[in-house]
Amino acid sequence: MRADRSLLRVLVAFALLAAVGFALPDWAAFLLTLALAKGLVVLGLLVLWRTGLVSFGQALFYGTGGYAVGMLGLYLGVSDIVLLTVVATVLAAAVAALVGLLLARYRDIFFAMLSLAFSMILYGILVKTEALGSTDGFNVIQPTFFGYAPEGATMRLCIYLWTALLVVLAAFGVQRYLTSTMGNLAAAIRDNEIRVEYLGVSVVRVVWVKVIIAGALAGAGGAITAFAVGHVDPDAMTYWTVSGEFVFVTILSGTGNVIAPFVGALLFELIRSFAIQYSPYTWQMVLGTSLLLIILFLPNGLWSLVTRLGKQE
Amino acid sequence: MALLEAKGLTKTFGSVTAANDISVSIEEREVIGVIGANGAGKTTFVNMVTGYLKPSAGAILYQGEDITPLSPREITWRGICRSFQVPQVFSSISLSDNLLIALGVAEGERIPFWRPLRQPHLQYAADEIIARYELEQYRGQLVGLLPQGVRKLLDIAMAMAHRPRVILLDEPTSGVSVQEKFGIMDVVMGALHDTGVTVLFIEHDMEIIARFGSRVVAFAEGTIIADGSPQQVLDDPQVRRHVIGETLHRVPHGEEGASDA
């Protein structure tokens, strides 16, 4: 019964997102793809955030995902979107597992700064690597869908549909995880690590798993961005401002619900696109002002609007 | 064979000796009251038994096994749990969620990351504990907002979620008003007695010690100076001087009465 209803919910959510993709003009579907990709990364940050951890280095995993897609195409000629996404996600998770061994032992500002440091190491390496285009980056192979190789707008629509499927699965999976015993340990660890240890649980191990989950989601987000944009370079994929943007969107969204990151990321992309279009020289100020307003009036992010409406009824 | 046995436990911090050659043997189902002035080594002893501090010398045997090198986690899984002088609870979530988490992780060392925490059998178990510890009215409240006495009870209830064979209570009534002390101890000791757990509790109130302890151990300056029935220990001249007699020393200087001496 339960499993059936979950499956139904996943299908309905995917159908809705897919319908939106068909209805939207080409440019908007592209924007939405980028927003959903960003939302995946922010969903990972939500998992950490609820544990009281802020990572300022998600670009490390995001970049790993993006560059994995690029390099697999470049060196091995792999173009299948499923294979590329899976490998990129697994690689990002593996990197997260490795740096997580150290990260999981730190908290607060030390966790944030250490994650930032790790991501800047990758940035430094990529900038110095001539074979990968150094600061210019390189173009990513056009993905194929089980041998089908669409062009132009159809291609963008296919990438969007694949993204929508991933997003629905990720949101469902994370929601399920958050309600599990392991997921519920987030608030417990945030509140009192001593008690968690005395309940017989290794806090470091639980945090390590959360770092890996967040890393995998960031890797998937990076892979999708690489497909959609068709290009990867160090500044767009791994620079610290990219990580900062993810944190920005997390604050904007709030961590109350797994849907919040996607709503927040969409709003972010919309504000940025329109700000660049209408005030090309001061668009950062527009973004900054919006964040300031959110922090002032909705300290728990956009999602608190939904919670408030729910309470009024 | 004793259930839990400390052999020559010593702990030094630099030049300070917090525990000096502590040897004590605890049998199944005993309820041991531990008394001693501040700094006598009571909490240090509990910290060593639960693996939080490693002794500088000596060993701790549990059911014949040397548990001295084990971590607090491993000792928890062996069946020794503890509560704290300052309650260690999860402040930002509700009281019933605190218990659910404690019960959920006590189910096994592999923590489920897919199965929801809110299983009917766990909620039933949490409700039972809530009833047993008389916490019904606080069930859905955020723990950070609850009075100290309630958080003390929760702290103990969470330690008991593991169904331990030994529980160590570090001052279960500290920070609680005098009127509430006996009520809380009645609830705690009643709940513990039902499970058959072996209890060691640190306490400063001699009336509580006399009423709830089946045996009393007195600490002074890092060593055990008396060990026996409550009557024996509380009447021991050394104990009266070192532990209870503290109030007597103060009499010549201060205005406090010596009524309880």
Coordinates of C-alpha atoms in Angstrom, one line a residue:
Chain A
M1 CA 0.0 0.0 0.0
R2 CA 2.6 2.5 1.1
A3 CA 5.0 1.7 -1.6
D4 CA 2.3 1.9 -4.2
R5 CA 1.3 5.4 -3.0
S6 CA 4.9 6.6 -3.0
L7 CA 5.4 5.3 -6.6
L8 CA 2.2 7.1 -7.6
R9 CA 3.4 10.3 -6.0
V10 CA 6.7 10.0 -7.9
L11 CA 4.9 9.4 -11.2
V12 CA 2.5 12.3 -10.7
A13 CA 5.3 14.7 -9.7
F14 CA 7.3 13.7 -12.8
A15 CA 4.3 14.0 -15.1
L16 CA 3.6 17.5 -13.8
L17 CA 7.2 18.6 -14.2
A18 CA 7.3 17.0 -17.7
A19 CA 4.1 18.8 -18.7
V20 CA 5.6 22.1 -17.5
G21 CA 8.6 21.4 -19.7
F22 CA 6.4 20.8 -22.8
A23 CA 4.4 23.9 -22.1
L24 CA 7.3 26.3 -21.5
P25 CA 9.1 28.2 -24.3
D26 CA 12.6 26.9 -25.1
W27 CA 14.5 29.5 -23.1
A28 CA 12.4 29.0 -19.9
A29 CA 12.8 25.2 -20.1
F30 CA 16.6 25.8 -20.2
L31 CA 16.4 28.1 -17.3
L32 CA 14.3 25.6 -15.4
T33 CA 16.9 22.9 -16.1
L34 CA 19.6 25.0 -14.6
A35 CA 17.5 25.8 -11.6
L36 CA 16.6 22.2 -11.0
A37 CA 20.3 21.2 -11.3
K38 CA 21.1 23.9 -8.7
G39 CA 18.2 22.7 -6.6
L40 CA 19.8 19.2 -6.5
V41 CA 23.0 20.7 -5.0
V42 CA 20.9 22.7 -2.5
L43 CA 19.0 19.6 -1.5
G44 CA 22.3 18.1 -0.5
L45 CA 23.1 21.3 1.5
L46 CA 19.7 20.9 3.2
V47 CA 20.7 17.5 4.5
L48 CA 23.9 19.0 6.0
W49 CA 22.1 22.2 7.2
R50 CA 19.7 20.2 9.3
T51 CA 22.7 18.6 11.0
G52 CA 23.9 22.1 11.8
L53 CA 26.6 22.0 9.1
V54 CA 27.2 24.5 6.4
S55 CA 29.5 23.5 3.5
F56 CA 31.2 26.3 1.6
G57 CA 32.7 23.8 -0.7
Q58 CA 29.9 22.0 -2.6
A59 CA 31.5 23.2 -5.8
L60 CA 34.1 20.5 -5.3
F61 CA 31.5 17.8 -5.9
Y62 CA 29.5 19.9 -8.4
G63 CA 32.8 20.4 -10.3
T64 CA 33.7 16.8 -10.1
G65 CA 30.3 15.9 -11.6
G66 CA 30.6 18.4 -14.4
Y67 CA 34.2 17.6 -15.2
A68 CA 33.5 13.8 -15.0
V69 CA 30.9 14.2 -17.7
G70 CA 33.2 16.4 -19.8
M71 CA 36.2 14.1 -19.5
L72 CA 34.3 10.9 -20.1
G73 CA 33.1 12.4 -23.4
L74 CA 36.5 13.9 -24.2
Y75 CA 38.6 10.8 -23.6
L76 CA 36.3 7.8 -23.9
G77 CA 33.7 9.2 -26.2
V78 CA 30.9 8.1 -23.8
S79 CA 27.7 10.0 -24.6
D80 CA 24.9 8.1 -23.0
I81 CA 23.2 10.4 -20.6
V82 CA 22.3 7.7 -18.0
L83 CA 25.8 6.3 -17.9
L84 CA 27.4 9.7 -17.7
T85 CA 25.1 10.9 -14.9
V86 CA 25.6 7.7 -12.9
V87 CA 29.4 7.8 -13.2
A88 CA 29.5 11.5 -12.4
T89 CA 27.4 11.0 -9.3
V90 CA 29.3 8.0 -8.1
L91 CA 32.6 9.8 -8.7
A92 CA 31.4 12.9 -6.7
A93 CA 30.2 10.6 -4.0
A94 CA 33.6 8.9 -3.9
V95 CA 35.4 12.2 -3.6
A96 CA 33.0 13.2 -0.8
A97 CA 33.7 9.9 0.9
L98 CA 37.4 10.6 0.8
V99 CA 37.4 14.3 1.9
G100 CA 34.5 13.4 4.3
L101 CA 36.8 11.2 6.4
L102 CA 38.4 14.5 7.5
L103 CA 35.4 16.8 7.1
A104 CA 33.2 14.7 9.4
R105 CA 35.5 15.4 12.3
Y106 CA 34.9 19.2 12.1
R107 CA 32.0 21.4 13.0
D108 CA 30.8 25.0 12.5
I109 CA 33.2 27.4 10.9
F110 CA 35.9 24.8 10.7
F111 CA 33.7 22.5 8.6
A112 CA 32.8 25.4 6.3
M113 CA 36.4 26.5 5.8
L114 CA 37.8 23.1 5.4
S115 CA 35.2 22.3 2.7
L116 CA 36.0 25.6 1.0
A117 CA 39.7 24.7 1.1
F118 CA 39.1 21.3 -0.5
S119 CA 37.1 22.9 -3.3
M120 CA 39.7 25.4 -4.0
I121 CA 42.3 22.7 -4.3
L122 CA 40.3 21.3 -7.2
Y123 CA 40.0 24.8 -8.7
G124 CA 43.7 25.2 -8.5
I125 CA 44.4 21.9 -10.2
L126 CA 41.9 22.6 -13.0
V127 CA 43.2 26.1 -13.7
K128 CA 46.7 24.6 -14.1
T129 CA 45.7 21.7 -16.3
E130 CA 46.3 22.8 -19.9
A131 CA 44.9 19.5 -21.3
L132 CA 41.5 20.5 -19.8
G133 CA 41.6 24.0 -21.3
S134 CA 42.9 25.6 -18.1
T135 CA 40.7 28.6 -17.2
D136 CA 38.8 28.4 -20.5
G137 CA 37.5 24.9 -19.8
F138 CA 36.3 22.8 -22.8
N139 CA 33.1 21.8 -24.6
V140 CA 31.1 18.8 -23.3
I141 CA 30.0 16.1 -25.6
Q142 CA 26.3 16.2 -26.7
P143 CA 24.5 13.5 -24.7
T144 CA 22.5 10.7 -26.3
F145 CA 19.5 9.0 -24.9
F146 CA 19.8 5.3 -25.4
G147 CA 21.3 5.9 -28.8
Y148 CA 18.9 8.7 -29.7
A149 CA 20.7 11.9 -30.5
P150 CA 18.3 14.8 -30.7
E151 CA 19.3 18.4 -31.8
G152 CA 18.6 21.9 -30.7
A153 CA 15.3 22.5 -28.9
T154 CA 14.5 18.8 -28.8
M155 CA 17.8 18.1 -27.1
R156 CA 17.2 20.7 -24.5
L157 CA 13.7 19.3 -23.8
C158 CA 15.2 15.8 -23.5
I159 CA 17.8 17.0 -21.0
Y160 CA 15.1 18.8 -19.1
L161 CA 13.0 15.6 -18.9
W162 CA 16.0 13.6 -17.6
T163 CA 16.6 16.3 -15.1
A164 CA 13.0 16.3 -14.0
L165 CA 13.2 12.5 -13.4
L166 CA 16.3 12.8 -11.4
V167 CA 14.9 15.6 -9.3
V168 CA 11.7 13.7 -8.5
L169 CA 13.7 10.6 -7.5
A170 CA 16.2 12.7 -5.5
A171 CA 13.5 14.6 -3.6
F172 CA 11.6 11.5 -2.8
G173 CA 14.7 9.6 -1.7
V174 CA 15.9 12.5 0.5
Q175 CA 12.4 12.9 2.0
R176 CA 12.4 9.2 2.8
Y177 CA 15.9 9.5 4.3
L178 CA 15.0 12.5 6.4
T179 CA 12.2 10.6 8.1
S180 CA 14.3 7.5 8.8
T181 CA 16.2 6.9 12.0
M182 CA 19.4 8.0 10.4
G183 CA 17.8 11.1 9.0
N184 CA 16.3 12.0 12.4
L185 CA 19.7 11.9 13.9
A186 CA 20.3 15.3 12.1
A187 CA 18.6 17.3 14.8
A188 CA 20.0 15.1 17.5
I189 CA 23.6 15.7 16.3
R190 CA 22.9 19.4 15.9
D191 CA 21.6 19.5 19.5
N192 CA 23.9 17.2 21.5
E193 CA 26.6 15.0 20.1
I194 CA 27.5 13.6 23.6
R195 CA 24.1 12.0 24.0
V196 CA 24.2 10.6 20.4
E197 CA 27.5 8.9 21.2
Y198 CA 26.2 7.6 24.5
L199 CA 23.2 6.1 22.6
G200 CA 25.8 4.0 20.9
V201 CA 26.0 5.9 17.6
S202 CA 29.2 7.1 15.9
V203 CA 28.5 10.8 15.2
V204 CA 31.5 11.0 12.8
R205 CA 30.1 8.1 10.8
V206 CA 26.6 9.6 10.6
V207 CA 28.0 13.0 9.5
W208 CA 30.3 11.2 7.0
V209 CA 27.2 9.5 5.4
K210 CA 25.5 12.9 5.2
V211 CA 28.6 14.5 3.5
I212 CA 28.5 11.6 0.9
I213 CA 24.8 12.1 0.2
A214 CA 25.3 15.9 -0.2
G215 CA 28.3 15.2 -2.4
A216 CA 26.4 12.8 -4.7
L217 CA 23.6 15.2 -5.1
A218 CA 26.0 18.0 -6.0
G219 CA 27.7 15.7 -8.5
A220 CA 24.4 15.0 -10.2
G221 CA 23.7 18.7 -10.3
G222 CA 27.1 19.4 -11.8
A223 CA 26.5 16.7 -14.5
I224 CA 23.2 18.1 -15.5
T225 CA 24.6 21.6 -15.7
A226 CA 27.4 20.3 -18.0
F227 CA 24.8 18.7 -20.3
A228 CA 22.6 21.8 -20.4
V229 CA 25.3 24.4 -20.8
G230 CA 27.5 22.1 -23.0
H231 CA 30.7 23.5 -21.5
V232 CA 32.7 23.3 -18.3
D233 CA 35.3 25.7 -16.9
P234 CA 36.8 26.1 -13.5
D235 CA 35.2 29.5 -12.7
A236 CA 31.7 28.3 -13.5
M237 CA 32.1 24.8 -11.8
T238 CA 34.5 25.0 -8.9
Y239 CA 35.3 28.6 -7.9
W240 CA 34.3 29.4 -4.3
T241 CA 31.6 31.9 -5.4
V242 CA 29.8 28.9 -6.9
S243 CA 29.7 27.3 -3.5
G244 CA 28.6 30.6 -2.0
E245 CA 25.7 30.7 -4.5
F246 CA 24.5 27.3 -3.3
V247 CA 24.6 28.5 0.3
F248 CA 22.8 31.7 -0.8
V249 CA 20.0 29.6 -2.4
T250 CA 19.8 27.4 0.7
I251 CA 19.1 30.5 2.9
L252 CA 16.7 31.8 0.3
S253 CA 14.8 28.5 0.2
G254 CA 14.8 27.4 3.8
T255 CA 15.3 23.9 4.9
G256 CA 11.7 23.1 5.9
N257 CA 10.9 20.8 3.0
V258 CA 12.7 18.9 0.2
I259 CA 10.7 20.9 -2.4
A260 CA 12.0 24.2 -1.0
P261 CA 15.5 24.0 -2.7
F262 CA 14.0 23.7 -6.1
V263 CA 11.6 26.6 -5.6
G264 CA 14.4 28.6 -4.2
A265 CA 16.8 27.8 -7.0
L266 CA 14.1 28.7 -9.6
L267 CA 13.5 32.0 -7.9
F268 CA 17.2 32.6 -7.7
E269 CA 17.7 31.9 -11.5
L270 CA 14.7 34.1 -12.3
I271 CA 15.9 37.1 -10.2
R272 CA 19.4 36.7 -11.6
S273 CA 18.2 36.4 -15.3
F274 CA 15.9 39.4 -15.1
A275 CA 18.3 41.4 -13.0
I276 CA 21.1 40.9 -15.6
Q277 CA 18.7 41.8 -18.4
Y278 CA 17.2 44.9 -16.8
S279 CA 20.2 46.2 -14.8
P280 CA 23.3 44.6 -16.3
Y281 CA 25.7 46.7 -14.1
T282 CA 24.0 46.3 -10.7
W283 CA 22.5 42.8 -10.9
Q284 CA 24.5 41.6 -7.9
M285 CA 23.0 44.4 -5.9
V286 CA 19.5 43.2 -6.8
L287 CA 20.4 39.7 -5.7
G288 CA 22.0 40.9 -2.5
T289 CA 19.0 43.0 -1.7
S290 CA 16.6 40.1 -2.3
L291 CA 18.6 37.9 0.1
L292 CA 18.7 40.7 2.7
L293 CA 14.9 41.1 2.5
I294 CA 14.4 37.3 2.8
I295 CA 16.7 37.2 5.9
L296 CA 14.8 40.1 7.4
F297 CA 11.3 39.1 6.8
L298 CA 11.5 35.3 6.2
P299 CA 14.4 34.1 8.4
N300 CA 13.5 30.5 7.7
G301 CA 13.5 31.0 4.0
L302 CA 10.8 31.0 1.3
W303 CA 9.4 27.8 2.6
S304 CA 8.2 29.5 5.8
L305 CA 5.6 31.2 3.5
V306 CA 4.1 27.8 2.9
T307 CA 4.2 26.9 6.5
R308 CA 2.5 30.2 7.5
L309 CA -0.3 29.7 4.9
G310 CA -0.8 26.2 6.2
K311 CA -1.2 27.4 9.8
Q312 CA -3.8 30.1 8.8
E313 CA -6.1 27.6 7.3
Chain B
M1 CA 31.7 -13.4 39.5
A2 CA 30.8 -9.7 40.0
L3 CA 28.8 -8.0 37.3
L4 CA 31.0 -5.0 37.2
E5 CA 34.4 -4.7 38.9
A6 CA 36.9 -1.8 39.1
K7 CA 40.4 -2.8 40.0
G8 CA 42.8 -0.2 41.2
L9 CA 41.4 2.6 39.0
T10 CA 43.7 5.6 39.1
K11 CA 43.4 8.8 37.1
T12 CA 45.8 11.7 37.1
F13 CA 45.5 15.0 35.3
G14 CA 49.0 16.4 35.5
S15 CA 49.8 16.7 39.1
V16 CA 46.2 16.3 40.2
T17 CA 45.1 12.9 41.2
A18 CA 41.3 12.7 40.5
A19 CA 41.0 9.0 41.4
N20 CA 43.5 7.0 43.4
D21 CA 43.4 3.2 43.4
I22 CA 39.6 2.7 43.3
S23 CA 38.5 -0.9 43.7
V24 CA 34.9 -1.8 43.9
S25 CA 32.9 -4.8 42.9
I26 CA 29.2 -4.5 42.0
E27 CA 26.8 -7.4 42.0
E28 CA 23.7 -7.9 39.8
R29 CA 20.6 -5.9 40.9
E30 CA 22.4 -3.8 43.6
V31 CA 21.4 -0.2 44.0
I32 CA 24.5 1.6 45.1
G33 CA 24.5 5.1 46.3
V34 CA 27.8 7.0 45.9
I35 CA 28.5 9.9 48.2
G36 CA 31.4 12.3 48.6
A37 CA 32.3 15.9 48.6
N38 CA 32.8 17.8 45.3
G39 CA 36.0 16.7 43.7
A40 CA 36.1 13.4 45.6
G41 CA 36.3 11.5 42.3
K42 CA 32.7 10.3 41.9
T43 CA 32.1 11.6 38.4
T44 CA 35.6 10.7 37.4
F45 CA 34.8 7.1 38.4
V46 CA 31.6 7.2 36.3
N47 CA 33.5 8.7 33.4
M48 CA 36.1 5.9 33.5
V49 CA 33.5 3.1 33.7
T50 CA 31.7 4.5 30.7
G51 CA 34.8 4.9 28.6
Y52 CA 34.7 8.7 28.5
L53 CA 38.0 8.9 30.4
K54 CA 40.8 6.3 30.2
P55 CA 42.3 5.4 33.6
S56 CA 46.0 6.1 34.1
A57 CA 46.2 2.7 35.8
G58 CA 43.8 -0.1 36.7
A59 CA 41.1 -2.0 34.9
I60 CA 37.4 -2.3 34.6
L61 CA 35.9 -5.8 34.2
Y62 CA 32.3 -6.2 33.0
Q63 CA 31.0 -9.8 33.2
G64 CA 34.7 -10.9 33.3
E65 CA 35.6 -8.9 30.2
D66 CA 38.1 -6.1 30.3
I67 CA 36.2 -3.1 29.0
T68 CA 38.9 -0.5 29.9
P69 CA 40.0 0.2 26.3
L70 CA 36.5 0.4 24.9
S71 CA 34.8 3.6 23.6
P72 CA 31.6 5.0 25.2
R73 CA 29.7 3.6 22.2
E74 CA 31.0 0.1 22.6
I75 CA 30.3 0.2 26.3
T76 CA 26.8 1.3 25.6
W77 CA 26.3 -1.7 23.4
R78 CA 27.7 -4.0 26.1
G79 CA 24.9 -2.8 28.4
I80 CA 26.3 0.0 30.5
C81 CA 24.5 3.3 30.1
R82 CA 24.6 6.6 32.0
S83 CA 22.8 9.8 32.7
F84 CA 24.5 13.1 33.3
Q85 CA 24.6 15.8 36.0
V86 CA 23.7 18.3 33.3
P87 CA 21.0 16.5 31.2
Q88 CA 22.2 15.6 27.8
V89 CA 19.1 15.8 25.7
F90 CA 18.0 17.1 22.3
S91 CA 16.7 20.6 23.0
S92 CA 15.2 21.6 19.7
I93 CA 12.8 18.6 19.3
S94 CA 9.9 17.3 21.3
L95 CA 10.2 15.1 24.3
S96 CA 8.6 12.2 22.5
D97 CA 10.9 12.6 19.5
N98 CA 13.9 12.4 21.9
L99 CA 12.6 9.1 23.1
L100 CA 11.8 7.8 19.6
I101 CA 15.4 8.5 18.5
A102 CA 16.8 6.8 21.6
L103 CA 14.6 3.8 21.0
G104 CA 15.2 3.8 17.3
V105 CA 19.0 3.7 17.5
A106 CA 18.9 1.2 20.3
E107 CA 17.3 -1.4 18.0
G108 CA 20.6 -2.3 16.3
E109 CA 24.0 -1.1 15.4
R110 CA 23.0 -0.8 11.7
I111 CA 20.9 2.4 11.7
P112 CA 18.1 2.3 9.1
F113 CA 18.4 5.1 6.5
W114 CA 15.3 4.2 4.6
R115 CA 12.8 2.8 7.0
P116 CA 10.9 5.6 8.8
L117 CA 11.6 6.2 12.4
R118 CA 7.9 6.5 13.3
Q119 CA 7.2 2.8 13.5
P120 CA 4.1 1.9 15.5
H121 CA 6.1 -0.4 17.8
L122 CA 8.6 2.4 18.6
Q123 CA 5.8 4.9 19.2
Y124 CA 4.1 2.4 21.5
A125 CA 7.4 1.9 23.4
A126 CA 7.9 5.7 23.7
D127 CA 4.4 6.1 25.1
E128 CA 5.1 3.4 27.6
I129 CA 8.2 5.2 28.8
I130 CA 6.4 8.5 28.9
A131 CA 3.7 6.9 31.1
R132 CA 6.2 5.1 33.3
Y133 CA 8.2 8.3 34.0
E134 CA 5.0 10.4 34.3
L135 CA 5.9 12.7 31.5
E136 CA 2.5 12.7 29.7
Q137 CA 1.9 16.5 30.0
Y138 CA 5.2 17.3 28.3
R139 CA 5.0 14.8 25.5
G140 CA 4.9 17.2 22.5
Q141 CA 6.8 20.0 24.0
L142 CA 10.3 21.2 23.0
V143 CA 12.8 19.8 25.4
G144 CA 14.7 23.1 25.6
L145 CA 11.7 24.8 27.2
L146 CA 11.1 22.1 29.9
P147 CA 12.0 22.4 33.6
Q148 CA 15.2 20.9 34.8
G149 CA 13.5 18.1 36.7
V150 CA 11.7 16.9 33.6
R151 CA 14.9 17.0 31.5
K152 CA 16.6 15.0 34.2
L153 CA 13.9 12.4 33.9
L154 CA 14.2 12.4 30.2
D155 CA 17.9 12.0 30.3
I156 CA 17.6 8.9 32.5
A157 CA 14.7 7.5 30.3
M158 CA 16.9 7.9 27.2
A159 CA 19.8 6.1 28.8
M160 CA 17.3 3.3 29.7
A161 CA 16.1 3.0 26.1
H162 CA 19.0 0.7 25.5
R163 CA 17.7 -1.7 28.2
P164 CA 21.1 -1.7 29.9
R165 CA 22.1 -4.1 32.6
V166 CA 23.9 -1.4 34.5
I167 CA 23.0 2.2 34.7
L168 CA 25.1 5.0 36.3
L169 CA 23.2 8.1 37.3
D170 CA 25.3 11.2 37.9
E171 CA 23.4 13.2 40.5
P172 CA 19.9 12.5 39.3
T173 CA 18.4 15.2 41.5
S174 CA 20.9 18.0 41.2
G175 CA 19.4 21.3 40.2
V176 CA 16.0 20.1 41.3
S177 CA 14.2 21.8 44.2
V178 CA 14.1 20.0 47.5
Q179 CA 10.4 19.5 47.3
E180 CA 10.7 17.7 44.0
K181 CA 13.7 15.5 44.9
F182 CA 11.8 12.6 46.5
G183 CA 9.1 12.6 43.9
I184 CA 11.7 12.3 41.1
M185 CA 13.6 9.6 42.8
D186 CA 10.5 7.6 43.5
V187 CA 9.6 7.7 39.8
V188 CA 13.1 6.9 38.7
M189 CA 13.8 4.1 41.1
G190 CA 10.4 2.6 40.5
A191 CA 11.0 2.5 36.8
L192 CA 14.5 1.2 37.2
H193 CA 13.4 -1.5 39.6
D194 CA 10.9 -2.9 37.2
T195 CA 13.6 -3.6 34.6
G196 CA 15.9 -5.3 37.0
V197 CA 18.8 -3.1 36.1
T198 CA 21.8 -2.7 38.4
V199 CA 22.0 0.9 39.6
L200 CA 24.8 3.2 40.7
F201 CA 23.8 6.7 41.6
I202 CA 25.7 9.7 42.8
E203 CA 23.8 11.8 45.4
H204 CA 24.5 14.5 47.9
D205 CA 21.3 14.2 49.9
M206 CA 21.9 11.7 52.7
E207 CA 18.2 11.1 53.2
I208 CA 17.8 10.0 49.6
I209 CA 20.9 7.8 49.9
A210 CA 19.5 6.2 53.0
R211 CA 16.1 5.6 51.4
F212 CA 17.1 4.3 48.0
G213 CA 20.5 2.8 48.3
S214 CA 20.9 -0.9 49.1
R215 CA 24.6 -0.2 49.6
V216 CA 26.6 3.0 49.9
V217 CA 30.1 3.8 48.7
A218 CA 31.8 6.9 50.1
F219 CA 34.5 8.7 48.2
A220 CA 37.0 11.2 49.6
E221 CA 40.0 12.7 47.8
G222 CA 39.9 10.2 45.0
T223 CA 39.6 7.0 47.0
I224 CA 36.9 4.9 48.6
I225 CA 36.9 5.4 52.3
A226 CA 33.8 3.3 53.2
D227 CA 31.7 0.7 51.5
G228 CA 28.8 -1.1 53.0
S229 CA 25.1 -0.9 54.1
P230 CA 23.7 2.7 54.3
Q231 CA 23.6 2.4 58.1
Q232 CA 27.2 1.3 58.3
V233 CA 28.6 3.9 56.0
L234 CA 26.5 6.9 57.1
D235 CA 27.6 6.2 60.7
D236 CA 31.2 5.6 59.9
P237 CA 33.3 8.3 61.7
Q238 CA 35.6 8.8 58.7
V239 CA 32.6 9.4 56.4
R240 CA 31.0 11.7 58.9
R241 CA 34.2 13.7 59.0
H242 CA 35.0 13.8 55.3
V243 CA 31.6 13.7 53.7
I244 CA 28.8 14.6 56.0
G245 CA 31.0 16.5 58.4
E246 CA 31.6 19.2 55.8
T247 CA 28.9 21.3 57.4
L248 CA 30.5 20.9 60.8
H249 CA 33.7 22.5 59.6
R250 CA 31.9 25.5 58.4
V251 CA 30.1 26.1 61.8
P252 CA 32.9 28.0 63.6
H253 CA 33.2 30.5 60.7
G254 CA 29.6 30.9 59.4
E255 CA 26.1 31.4 60.5
E256 CA 24.8 28.1 59.3
G257 CA 23.2 25.9 61.9
A258 CA 24.6 22.4 62.4
S259 CA 21.2 20.9 62.8
D260 CA 21.8 18.0 60.4
A261 CA 25.1 16.9 62.0

